[in-house]
Coordinates of C-alpha atoms and ligand atoms in Angstrom, one line a residue:
X1 CA 58.4 -194.4 -15.8
X2 CA 61.3 -195.7 -13.9
X3 CA 61.7 -192.4 -12.2
X4 CA 58.0 -192.3 -11.3
X5 CA 58.2 -195.8 -9.8
X6 CA 61.2 -194.9 -7.7
X7 CA 59.5 -191.7 -6.6
X8 CA 56.4 -193.8 -5.6
X9 CA 58.5 -196.1 -3.6
X10 CA 60.3 -193.2 -1.9
X11 CA 57.0 -191.6 -1.0
X12 CA 55.6 -194.8 0.3
X13 CA 58.8 -195.3 2.4
X14 CA 58.5 -191.7 3.7
X15 CA 54.8 -192.1 4.5
X16 CA 55.6 -195.4 6.4
X17 CA 58.5 -193.8 8.2
X18 CA 56.5 -190.8 9.2
X19 CA 53.6 -193.1 10.3
X20 CA 55.9 -195.3 12.5
X21 CA 57.5 -192.1 13.8
X22 CA 54.0 -190.7 14.7
X23 CA 52.7 -193.8 16.5
X24 CA 55.7 -194.3 18.5
X25 CA 55.7 -190.8 20.1
X26 CA 54.2 -191.1 23.7
X27 CA 51.3 -188.8 22.7
X28 CA 50.1 -191.0 19.7
X29 CA 46.9 -193.0 20.1
X30 CA 47.4 -196.4 18.6
X31 CA 44.0 -197.5 20.1
X32 CA 40.5 -196.4 19.9
X33 CA 38.3 -197.4 22.7
X34 CA 37.8 -201.2 23.2
X35 CA 34.5 -202.6 22.4
X36 CA 32.0 -201.4 24.8
X37 CA 31.3 -203.8 27.7
X38 CA 27.5 -203.9 28.4
X39 CA 25.7 -203.9 31.8
X40 CA 28.4 -201.9 33.6
X41 CA 26.3 -201.5 36.6
X42 CA 26.2 -205.2 37.2
X43 CA 29.9 -205.6 36.9
X44 CA 32.7 -205.7 39.4
X45 CA 33.8 -202.1 39.3
X46 CA 36.1 -199.8 41.4
X47 CA 34.8 -196.1 41.3
X48 CA 37.2 -193.4 40.3
X49 CA 34.6 -190.9 41.0
X50 CA 35.6 -188.1 43.4
X51 CA 38.0 -185.2 43.4
X52 CA 40.3 -184.9 40.4
X53 CA 43.0 -182.3 40.0
X54 CA 42.7 -180.1 36.9
X55 CA 44.4 -177.7 34.7
X56 CA 42.6 -175.3 32.3
X57 CA 44.3 -175.2 28.9
X58 CA 42.7 -172.4 26.9
X59 CA 45.8 -172.1 24.5
X60 CA 46.1 -175.9 23.9
X61 CA 49.5 -176.1 25.5
X62 CA 49.0 -179.3 27.2
X63 CA 50.0 -181.5 24.4
X64 CA 53.2 -179.8 23.5
X65 CA 54.2 -179.5 27.2
X66 CA 53.2 -183.2 27.7
X67 CA 50.9 -182.8 30.6
X68 CA 50.1 -186.5 30.3
X69 CA 53.6 -187.2 31.7
X70 CA 52.3 -185.7 35.0
X71 CA 55.7 -184.1 35.7
X72 CA 56.8 -182.9 39.0
X73 CA 58.0 -179.2 38.9
X74 CA 60.4 -179.6 41.7
X75 CA 61.9 -183.0 40.7
X76 CA 65.1 -183.9 38.8
X77 CA 63.2 -184.6 35.5
X78 CA 62.7 -182.1 32.7
X79 CA 61.8 -178.5 33.4
X80 CA 58.1 -178.4 33.7
X81 CA 55.6 -175.5 34.2
X82 CA 52.5 -177.2 35.2
X83 CA 51.7 -179.5 38.3
X84 CA 48.7 -181.4 38.9
X85 CA 49.3 -182.5 42.4
X86 CA 49.0 -178.9 43.8
X87 CA 46.3 -177.8 41.3
X88 CA 42.7 -177.4 42.4
X89 CA 40.2 -180.2 42.1
X90 CA 36.8 -180.7 40.3
X91 CA 34.3 -183.3 41.3
X92 CA 33.7 -186.2 38.9
X93 CA 31.1 -186.9 37.7
X94 CA 30.3 -183.4 37.1
X95 CA 30.6 -180.6 34.5
X96 CA 33.3 -178.1 35.1
X97 CA 31.0 -175.1 34.5
X98 CA 29.1 -175.0 37.6
X99 CA 31.9 -176.1 40.1
X100 CA 34.0 -173.0 39.6
X101 CA 32.6 -169.5 38.8
X102 CA 35.6 -168.9 36.4
X103 CA 34.7 -171.9 34.4
X104 CA 31.1 -171.1 33.8
X105 CA 31.3 -170.0 30.4
X106 CA 34.6 -171.7 29.5
X107 CA 34.7 -173.9 26.4
X108 CA 38.0 -175.5 25.4
X109 CA 40.3 -178.0 27.0
X110 CA 40.5 -179.0 30.7
X111 CA 43.1 -181.6 31.8
X112 CA 42.0 -183.9 34.6
X113 CA 44.3 -186.0 36.8
X114 CA 44.0 -188.5 39.7
X115 CA 46.0 -191.1 41.3
X116 CA 44.6 -194.4 42.7
X117 CA 46.0 -197.5 44.2
X118 CA 45.3 -200.7 42.3
X119 CA 46.1 -204.4 43.1
X120 CA 46.9 -206.1 39.8
X121 CA 45.1 -209.5 39.6
X122 CA 45.9 -212.5 37.5
X123 CA 43.6 -213.5 34.8
X124 CA 41.7 -210.3 34.8
X125 CA 41.3 -207.7 32.1
X126 CA 40.6 -204.3 33.6
X127 CA 38.9 -201.6 31.7
X128 CA 38.8 -197.9 32.4
X129 CA 35.2 -196.9 31.8
X130 CA 33.8 -193.3 31.2
X131 CA 30.0 -192.9 31.4
X132 CA 30.5 -189.8 29.2
X133 CA 33.1 -187.1 28.6
X134 CA 31.9 -183.9 26.7
X135 CA 33.0 -183.7 24.0
X136 CA 36.6 -185.0 22.9
X137 CA 38.5 -187.1 25.4
X138 CA 42.1 -188.5 25.4
X139 CA 43.2 -190.8 28.2
X140 CA 46.7 -191.6 29.5
X141 CA 47.5 -194.1 32.2
X142 CA 50.7 -194.1 33.8
X143 CA 52.0 -191.9 31.0
X144 CA 51.0 -194.3 28.3
X145 CA 48.3 -193.3 25.9
X146 CA 45.2 -195.5 26.5
X147 CA 42.6 -194.2 24.0
X148 CA 40.5 -191.3 22.7
X149 CA 36.9 -190.8 22.2
X150 CA 34.6 -188.3 20.5
X151 CA 31.0 -187.6 21.4
X152 CA 29.7 -186.2 24.7
X153 CA 26.8 -188.3 25.7
X154 CA 27.8 -192.0 25.2
X155 CA 30.1 -194.2 27.2
X156 CA 33.5 -195.7 26.2
X157 CA 35.9 -198.1 27.8
X158 CA 39.8 -198.4 27.3
X159 CA 41.5 -201.6 28.0
X160 CA 43.8 -200.6 30.8
X161 CA 45.2 -204.1 31.6
X162 CA 48.7 -203.6 30.2
X163 CA 49.1 -200.1 31.5
X164 CA 48.1 -200.7 35.1
X165 CA 50.6 -201.0 37.8
X166 CA 50.5 -202.8 41.1
X167 CA 50.3 -200.1 43.5
X168 CA 50.1 -196.3 42.7
X169 CA 48.7 -195.4 39.3
X170 CA 47.9 -192.0 37.7
X171 CA 45.3 -191.4 35.1
X172 CA 45.4 -188.1 33.0
X173 CA 42.5 -187.3 30.8
X174 CA 42.2 -184.1 28.5
X175 CA 38.6 -183.1 27.7
X176 CA 37.7 -180.6 25.2
X177 CA 34.3 -179.2 24.6
X178 CA 35.0 -176.7 21.7
X179 CA 31.9 -176.6 19.4
X180 CA 32.7 -177.4 15.7
X181 CA 30.6 -177.2 12.7
X182 CA 31.2 -180.8 11.7
X183 CA 30.5 -182.5 15.1
X184 CA 27.4 -184.0 16.4
X185 CA 25.8 -181.8 17.6
X186 CA 26.9 -178.9 15.5
X187 CA 27.7 -175.4 16.9
X188 CA 24.3 -173.9 18.0
X189 CA 22.3 -176.3 20.2
X190 CA 19.7 -174.6 22.3
X191 CA 21.2 -176.1 25.6
X192 CA 24.2 -175.5 27.7
X193 CA 27.3 -177.0 26.6
X194 CA 28.5 -178.5 29.9
X195 CA 32.1 -179.7 29.6
X196 CA 34.0 -182.4 31.4
X197 CA 33.8 -185.8 32.8
X198 CA 30.1 -185.6 33.2
X199 CA 29.3 -189.3 34.1
X200 CA 30.8 -192.1 36.2
X201 CA 34.5 -193.1 35.7
X202 CA 35.1 -196.6 36.9
X203 CA 37.6 -199.4 36.6
X204 CA 35.8 -202.5 35.4
X205 CA 37.4 -205.9 36.3
X206 CA 36.6 -208.6 33.8
X207 CA 37.9 -212.3 33.4
X208 CA 40.2 -212.8 30.5
X209 CA 37.5 -214.3 28.3
X210 CA 34.2 -212.6 29.1
X211 CA 30.6 -211.9 28.0
X212 CA 30.8 -208.7 26.1
X213 CA 27.4 -208.0 24.8
X214 CA 24.1 -209.6 24.8
X215 CA 20.4 -209.0 23.8
X216 CA 17.4 -210.6 25.6
X217 CA 14.1 -209.6 24.3
X218 CA 10.7 -210.8 22.8
X219 CA 10.5 -211.6 19.3
X220 CA 8.9 -208.8 17.3
X221 CA 5.1 -209.4 17.4
X222 CA 5.2 -212.5 19.6
X223 CA 4.2 -212.2 23.2
X224 CA 5.7 -215.5 24.4
X225 CA 8.9 -216.1 22.5
X226 CA 12.0 -214.8 24.0
X227 CA 15.0 -214.7 21.8
X228 CA 18.5 -213.4 22.2
X229 CA 22.2 -213.4 21.4
X230 CA 25.4 -213.2 23.1
X231 CA 28.9 -212.2 22.1
X232 CA 31.9 -213.4 24.1
X233 CA 35.4 -212.5 23.7
X234 CA 36.4 -216.1 23.6
X235 CA 37.3 -217.9 20.3
X236 CA 37.5 -221.5 21.3
X237 CA 34.1 -223.3 21.2
X238 CA 34.7 -224.8 24.8
X239 CA 34.8 -221.2 26.2
X240 CA 31.9 -220.2 24.2
X241 CA 29.5 -222.5 25.9
X242 CA 27.0 -220.1 27.6
X243 CA 23.9 -220.9 29.5
X244 CA 21.0 -218.5 30.0
X245 CA 18.6 -218.7 32.9
X246 CA 15.5 -216.9 34.1
X247 CA 15.0 -218.4 37.5
X248 CA 11.7 -217.0 38.3
X249 CA 10.2 -218.6 35.1
X250 CA 12.2 -221.8 35.7
X251 CA 13.8 -221.4 32.3
X252 CA 17.3 -222.5 31.4
X253 CA 18.9 -223.0 28.1
X254 CA 22.3 -223.2 26.3
X255 CA 23.2 -220.7 23.6
X256 CA 24.6 -222.0 20.4
X257 CA 27.1 -220.3 18.2
X258 CA 26.1 -219.3 14.7
X259 CA 28.2 -218.5 11.7
X260 CA 28.9 -214.9 12.8
X261 CA 30.1 -216.1 16.2
X262 CA 27.0 -215.0 17.9
X263 CA 25.6 -217.4 20.5
X264 CA 21.8 -217.7 20.0
X265 CA 19.1 -218.8 22.3
X266 CA 15.4 -218.8 22.7
X267 CA 12.8 -219.7 25.2
X268 CA 9.0 -220.1 25.1
X269 CA 7.9 -219.2 28.6
X270 CA 4.5 -220.7 29.4
X271 CA 3.4 -217.8 31.5
X272 CA 5.2 -214.5 31.1
X273 CA 4.1 -211.3 32.9
X274 CA 4.8 -208.4 30.1
X275 CA 6.6 -205.2 31.0
X276 CA 4.2 -202.2 30.8
X277 CA 3.7 -198.8 32.3
X278 CA 1.0 -200.0 34.6
X279 CA 3.1 -203.1 35.6
X280 CA 6.8 -202.7 34.9
X281 CA 7.7 -206.2 35.5
X282 CA 11.5 -207.1 35.2
X283 CA 12.9 -210.6 35.5
X284 CA 16.4 -211.4 36.5
X285 CA 18.2 -212.9 33.6
X286 CA 21.4 -214.7 34.3
X287 CA 24.0 -215.4 31.7
X288 CA 27.0 -217.6 32.4
X289 CA 30.1 -219.0 30.5
X290 CA 32.8 -221.1 32.0
X291 CA 34.9 -217.9 32.8
X292 CA 32.1 -215.1 33.4
X293 CA 28.7 -214.5 34.5
X294 CA 26.3 -211.5 34.5
X295 CA 22.8 -210.9 35.8
X296 CA 20.5 -208.2 34.5
X297 CA 16.9 -207.2 35.3
X298 CA 15.1 -207.3 32.0
X299 CA 11.4 -206.6 31.0
X300 CA 9.7 -208.2 28.1
X301 CA 7.3 -206.3 25.8
X302 CA 6.6 -205.8 22.3
X303 CA 6.3 -202.6 20.3
X304 CA 4.9 -202.3 16.8
X305 CA 2.8 -200.1 14.5
X306 CA 0.0 -200.8 12.0
X307 CA -1.3 -197.9 10.0
X308 CA -1.7 -194.9 12.3
X309 CA -1.6 -196.9 15.4
X310 CA 1.1 -198.0 18.0
X311 CA 0.7 -201.2 19.8
X312 CA 2.4 -202.1 23.1
X313 CA 2.1 -205.9 23.8
X314 CA -0.5 -206.1 21.0
X315 CA -2.7 -203.3 22.6
X316 CA -3.2 -199.9 21.0
X317 CA -1.6 -197.2 23.1
X318 CA -1.4 -193.4 23.3
X319 CA 1.9 -191.9 24.5
X320 CA 1.3 -189.4 27.3
X321 CA 4.7 -187.8 27.4
X322 CA 6.9 -185.0 28.4
X323 CA 10.3 -183.9 27.0
X324 CA 13.2 -183.4 29.3
X325 CA 16.8 -182.2 29.1
X326 CA 19.5 -183.8 31.5
X327 CA 19.5 -181.1 34.0
X328 CA 18.7 -181.6 37.7
X329 CA 16.0 -180.0 39.7
X330 CA 17.2 -177.3 42.1
X331 CA 20.8 -177.6 41.2
X332 CA 23.1 -176.0 38.4
X333 CA 24.8 -178.4 36.0
X334 CA 24.4 -181.7 34.4
X335 CA 22.2 -184.3 36.0
X336 CA 23.7 -187.8 36.7
X337 CA 23.0 -190.8 38.8
X338 CA 19.9 -192.5 40.3
X339 CA 18.8 -189.7 42.5
X340 CA 18.5 -187.1 39.7
X341 CA 16.8 -189.7 37.4
X342 CA 14.3 -190.5 40.2
X343 CA 13.6 -186.9 40.8
X344 CA 13.0 -185.9 37.1
X345 CA 11.0 -189.0 36.3
X346 CA 8.9 -188.5 39.3
X347 CA 7.6 -185.3 38.0
X348 CA 6.7 -187.1 34.7
X349 CA 4.8 -189.7 36.9
X350 CA 3.0 -186.8 38.7
X351 CA 1.9 -185.4 35.3
X352 CA 0.4 -188.8 34.5
X353 CA 2.9 -189.6 31.7
X354 CA 3.5 -193.1 30.5
X355 CA 6.3 -191.8 28.3
X356 CA 9.3 -189.4 28.1
X357 CA 11.2 -188.0 25.3
X358 CA 14.8 -187.8 26.6
X359 CA 16.0 -184.9 24.4
X360 CA 18.4 -184.2 22.6
X361 CA 21.1 -186.8 23.3
X362 CA 21.5 -190.1 25.3
X363 CA 21.0 -189.4 28.9
X364 CA 22.8 -191.2 31.7
X365 CA 22.2 -194.9 31.9
X366 CA 20.7 -194.5 35.3
X367 CA 17.9 -192.7 33.6
X368 CA 16.8 -195.4 31.3
X369 CA 17.2 -198.0 34.0
X370 CA 15.0 -195.9 36.3
X371 CA 12.4 -195.6 33.5
X372 CA 12.5 -199.4 33.2
X373 CA 11.7 -199.7 36.9
X374 CA 9.1 -196.8 37.1
X375 CA 7.3 -197.9 33.9
X376 CA 7.9 -194.9 31.5
X377 CA 8.2 -195.7 27.8
X378 CA 11.3 -193.8 26.5
X379 CA 12.2 -191.9 23.3
X380 CA 16.0 -191.9 23.1
X381 CA 17.8 -189.6 20.7
X382 CA 21.3 -188.8 19.3
X383 CA 22.1 -185.1 18.9
X384 CA 21.7 -185.0 15.2
X385 CA 20.2 -181.4 16.0
X386 CA 19.8 -178.5 13.6
X387 CA 22.8 -177.2 11.5
X388 CA 24.4 -180.7 10.9
X389 CA 26.9 -181.0 8.1
X390 CA 25.0 -183.5 6.1
X391 CA 27.5 -183.4 3.2
X392 CA 30.3 -184.6 5.3
X393 CA 31.0 -188.2 5.6
X394 CA 33.1 -187.8 8.7
X395 CA 30.1 -186.0 10.4
X396 CA 28.0 -189.1 9.4
X397 CA 30.6 -191.4 11.0
X398 CA 30.3 -189.5 14.3
X399 CA 26.5 -189.8 14.2
X400 CA 26.8 -193.5 13.4
X401 CA 29.2 -194.0 16.2
X402 CA 27.1 -192.3 18.7
X403 CA 24.0 -194.2 17.6
X404 CA 25.9 -197.5 17.9
X405 CA 27.1 -196.7 21.4
X406 CA 23.6 -195.6 22.5
X407 CA 22.0 -198.9 21.3
X408 CA 24.9 -201.1 22.6
X409 CA 24.4 -199.5 26.0
X410 CA 20.6 -199.6 26.3
X411 CA 19.4 -202.4 24.0
X412 CA 18.2 -204.5 27.0
X413 CA 16.0 -201.8 28.5
X414 CA 12.3 -202.5 27.9
X415 CA 11.5 -198.8 28.6
X416 CA 13.0 -197.7 25.3
X417 CA 10.5 -198.1 22.5
X418 CA 11.8 -195.4 20.0
X419 CA 15.3 -194.5 18.7
X420 CA 15.2 -191.0 17.3
X421 CA 17.8 -190.3 14.7
X422 CA 17.3 -186.5 14.5
X423 CA 15.7 -183.3 15.5
X424 CA 14.4 -180.5 13.2
X425 CA 16.6 -181.1 10.1
X426 CA 15.9 -179.0 6.9
X427 CA 14.8 -181.0 3.9
X428 CA 17.6 -181.8 1.3
X429 CA 18.7 -184.8 -0.7
X430 CA 22.0 -184.9 1.4
X431 CA 20.0 -184.7 4.6
X432 CA 17.7 -187.6 3.4
X433 CA 20.7 -189.7 2.5
X434 CA 22.5 -189.0 5.8
X435 CA 19.5 -189.8 7.9
X436 CA 18.6 -192.9 5.8
X437 CA 22.0 -194.5 6.7
X438 CA 21.4 -193.8 10.4
X439 CA 18.0 -195.4 10.1
X440 CA 19.6 -198.4 8.4
X441 CA 22.2 -198.7 11.1
X442 CA 19.6 -198.5 13.8
X443 CA 17.5 -201.2 12.1
X444 CA 20.4 -203.5 11.7
X445 CA 21.6 -203.1 15.2
X446 CA 18.1 -203.3 16.7
X447 CA 15.4 -204.8 14.5
X448 CA 12.7 -204.7 17.2
X449 CA 12.4 -201.1 18.2
X450 CA 10.7 -198.4 16.3
X451 CA 12.6 -195.7 14.5
X452 CA 11.5 -192.0 14.7
X453 CA 12.7 -188.4 14.2
X454 CA 11.3 -184.9 15.3
X455 CA 10.5 -183.1 12.1
X456 CA 9.4 -179.5 11.8
X457 CA 9.1 -179.3 7.9
X458 CA 5.6 -178.7 6.9
X459 CA 3.9 -177.8 3.8
X460 CA 1.9 -174.8 5.0
X461 CA 0.9 -173.2 1.8
X462 CA -2.8 -173.1 2.8
X463 CA -3.3 -170.7 5.8
X464 CA -4.0 -172.7 9.1
X465 CA -3.4 -176.1 7.4
X466 CA -0.4 -178.1 8.3
X467 CA 0.6 -180.9 6.0
X468 CA 3.3 -183.1 7.3
X469 CA 4.9 -184.4 4.1
X470 CA 8.7 -184.4 4.8
X471 CA 10.0 -187.2 2.7
X472 CA 12.0 -188.5 5.7
X473 CA 8.7 -189.7 7.1
X474 CA 8.7 -192.5 4.4
X475 CA 11.6 -194.1 6.3
X476 CA 10.4 -193.9 9.8
X477 CA 7.9 -196.0 11.8
X478 CA 6.6 -193.1 13.9
X479 CA 7.1 -189.5 13.1
X480 CA 7.4 -186.7 15.5
X481 CA 6.3 -183.2 14.8
X482 CA 7.4 -180.1 16.6
X483 CA 5.3 -177.1 16.4
X484 CA 4.9 -173.9 18.4
X485 CA 1.6 -172.3 17.2
X486 CA 0.8 -169.7 19.9
X487 CA 4.4 -168.9 20.5
X488 CA 6.7 -168.7 17.5
X489 CA 3.9 -168.8 15.1
X490 CA 0.5 -166.9 15.4
X491 CA -1.6 -166.8 18.6
X492 CA -3.1 -169.6 20.7
X493 CA -6.5 -169.2 19.1
X494 CA -5.0 -170.1 15.7
X495 CA -4.9 -173.7 17.0
X496 CA -8.8 -173.7 17.0
X497 CA -8.9 -173.2 13.4
X498 CA -5.8 -175.3 12.3
X499 CA -6.3 -178.5 10.4
X500 CA -3.6 -181.3 10.2
X501 CA -2.9 -183.7 7.4
X502 CA -0.2 -186.0 6.1
X503 CA 0.0 -188.3 3.1
X504 CA 1.7 -191.0 5.2
X505 CA -0.2 -193.7 6.9
X506 CA 1.8 -193.6 10.0
X507 CA 1.3 -192.7 13.7
X508 CA 2.3 -189.2 14.7
X509 CA 3.6 -187.8 18.0
X510 CA 3.6 -184.2 18.6
X511 CA 7.1 -184.2 20.0
X512 CA 7.2 -180.6 20.9
X513 CA 4.8 -177.7 21.6
X514 CA 4.7 -174.9 24.3
X515 CA 5.7 -171.4 25.1
X516 CA 7.6 -169.7 27.8
X517 CA 6.5 -168.5 31.2
X518 CA 8.4 -167.2 34.2
X519 CA 7.3 -169.0 37.3
X520 CA 5.4 -166.6 39.5
X521 CA 4.7 -164.0 36.9
X522 CA 1.0 -163.5 36.4
X523 CA -1.1 -161.4 34.2
X524 CA -3.6 -161.4 31.3
X525 CA -3.5 -164.4 29.1
X526 CA -2.4 -162.3 26.2
X527 CA 0.8 -161.2 27.9
X528 CA 3.9 -163.3 27.0
X529 CA 6.0 -164.8 29.7
X530 CA 3.1 -165.1 32.2
X531 CA 2.0 -168.3 33.5
X532 CA -1.5 -167.5 32.3
X533 CA -0.2 -167.1 28.6
X534 CA 1.6 -170.5 28.8
X535 CA -1.6 -172.0 30.3
X536 CA -3.6 -170.6 27.4
X537 CA -1.3 -172.1 24.9
X538 CA -1.6 -175.6 26.5
X539 CA -5.4 -175.3 26.5
X540 CA -5.6 -174.4 22.9
X541 CA -2.9 -177.0 22.0
X542 CA -4.7 -179.8 23.9
X543 CA -8.2 -179.0 22.2
X544 CA -6.5 -179.1 18.8
X545 CA -4.5 -182.3 19.5
X546 CA -7.8 -184.0 20.5
X547 CA -9.0 -183.5 16.9
X548 CA -6.0 -185.2 15.1
X549 CA -7.0 -188.7 14.0
X550 CA -3.4 -189.9 13.3
X551 CA -2.0 -188.6 16.7
X552 CA -0.7 -191.4 18.9
X553 CA 1.3 -189.4 21.5
X554 CA 2.3 -186.0 22.7
X555 CA 5.4 -184.8 24.6
X556 CA 5.5 -181.0 25.1
X557 CA 8.5 -178.9 25.4
X558 CA 9.5 -179.4 28.3
X559 CA 9.4 -180.5 31.8
X560 CA 11.8 -178.1 33.4
X561 CA 13.2 -174.6 32.5
X562 CA 16.7 -175.2 31.4
X563 CA 19.9 -173.3 30.7
X564 CA 20.6 -172.0 27.3
X565 CA 22.9 -169.5 26.0
X566 CA 20.4 -168.4 23.4
X567 CA 18.1 -167.0 26.0
X568 CA 19.0 -163.6 27.2
X569 CA 16.1 -161.6 28.1
X570 CA 16.9 -160.1 31.6
X571 CA 14.5 -160.7 34.4
X572 CA 12.5 -163.2 32.3
X573 CA 14.9 -165.6 30.9
X574 CA 18.3 -164.8 32.6
X575 CA 19.9 -167.6 30.5
X576 CA 17.1 -170.1 30.9
X577 CA 14.7 -171.3 28.2
X578 CA 11.4 -171.0 30.2
X579 CA 9.3 -173.4 28.4
X580 CA 9.4 -175.6 31.4
X581 CA 6.2 -176.8 33.2
X582 CA 8.3 -176.4 36.2
X583 CA 10.9 -173.9 37.1
X584 CA 14.5 -174.9 37.5
X585 CA 13.8 -175.3 41.3
X586 CA 10.7 -177.6 40.6
X587 CA 7.9 -175.0 41.1
X588 CA 4.9 -176.1 39.2
X589 CA 3.5 -173.5 36.7
X590 CA -0.2 -173.4 35.9
X591 CA 0.2 -175.2 32.5
X592 CA 1.6 -178.2 34.6
X593 CA -1.9 -178.8 35.8
X594 CA -3.5 -178.3 32.5
X595 CA -1.4 -181.1 31.0
X596 CA -1.9 -183.2 34.2
X597 CA -5.7 -183.0 33.7
X598 CA -5.5 -184.0 30.1
X599 CA -3.2 -187.0 30.9
X600 CA -5.4 -188.1 33.8
X601 CA -8.3 -188.1 31.5
X602 CA -6.5 -190.2 28.8
X603 CA -5.3 -192.6 31.4
X604 CA -8.8 -193.1 32.9
X605 CA -10.0 -193.6 29.2
X606 CA -7.3 -196.1 28.6
X607 CA -7.8 -198.2 31.7
X608 CA -11.6 -198.3 30.9
X609 CA -10.7 -199.8 27.6
X610 CA -10.6 -196.5 25.4
X611 CA -7.6 -195.1 24.0
Ligands
GCB701 C1 12.9 -176.6 19.2 C2 14.0 -177.4 19.6 C3 14.4 -177.4 21.1 C4 14.4 -175.9 21.5 C5 12.8 -175.5 21.3 C6 12.7 -173.9 21.7 O1 12.3 -176.8 18.2 O2 13.9 -178.8 19.2 O3 15.6 -177.9 21.2 O4 14.8 -175.7 22.7 O5 12.4 -175.5 20.0 O6 12.4 -173.7 22.8 O7 12.8 -173.1 20.9

């Protein structure tokens, strides 16, 4: 017994010794990213976008050779066999794949480095912010490890205050986009794995005690009761005094701390113009504490379901949508920034949409902010996409983290009405438990928006009868259904005789349908890959959709042809999934006009009091 105890003590000592040794090496990461600062676009920031030096590291040498020390090969220091300062550069934000031909198909680690001058300010906390780094990132500032992050489509910020120097500074980031089966997404997404620092990199200057997160919205189901909460970094009650103002409504109030340390407030505006696709009204909301202030443009709307109906601001709506990936028109690579957002969403407007499904991961923040301004309702999704390791608790942790970062970033965007927790996941008890946990997290973080998922699990035991009975639907507010009758399944005419049923009394969105066509390729309607064949699929789909009583929205797959390593038919696909209604260069295919006609008709009915 005594011996066992001594052994135990010895092992504990060893473990602590090894742990201390581990965390005190320069490459160890004691910190995860700091809690996310909200409303970055309205903060004082210094852009670190631009040219960054890079080193490609296919053999993962960089850690052992300590690239993060930014060594000088010709200096007096240790012998080094790398050098950033004479290395070529990549533009940030941007994926590496389409900036250098030799990196087009590269998946692995790339090290980024840039230097910048900074003037250290008193009473300021400075964060290094990354809009997204796909997929794993490790950040060093002036040779000190700052933080690491996993997940390719959500932002993170590291507290850089202690590591920043007055004058010259050097930041080194290693980004790795190797696909792994226990990641989110898993290994076979039907989209291009763009690696790198794909969104903005900024320094964000905050006062020492600051307003970290806030939520301002209409209470569920009430059209004139604004409620909200604020979280500050301050502990003392004096610093926690926060006022909230909406000048245009002549409203001002003080937020009061509750037991969880959240500052809560509410308003009953006498006359509030609600946000809607027809009039996407945004109000300037100002939040101020003794040390910090932030102003945001926020829209107010409610979103609810009853039976098979969806209600926006208490009125029944039909979602006229389109799916989109985050790829720009007329340029290779990942989309980012306002111009790309405006260009993509303008096509949705031209189609007559009031809704977009941003597939299959959170898009750049500028996209949802643009949707707020243009009046497009949004389905926002995390990449829990086919092939996920549902039995793995760590994989669940990754999905939870991405969901939390997505909701934290976007919770004040009126445009977002739906959080989607997954796309096309096969039925199993483990899948159900996994997704139920995500749904629970989403509801806890955001009790007002609707929860959805795109399912493709049907009971099709009777020919031409689709029964949507996936047990997951029980936990959702709205269910999405992906179906490809006329493309992967049967012929377009099958749609004319297909019937649709569900045991659930919930609204359904057909969240994907379509078929591929190469822009400019014409021929008989029966010939695959022609514009006429895609047009035919859309015509039969639309006729079929009109007959589904519990259908409350459609978002076909997809706005634009997009790159996918799965699509290797020469001369037709050439590496692109061709289900777009427009080509990668923005040329409209025939089916574009079929959908446009349908949506114009629905819009006219809606404005005359129908749908
Ligand atoms: C789907 C997926 C989507 C694919 C699409 C297709 O069901 O959700 O990511 O790209 O089908 O084209 O096969």
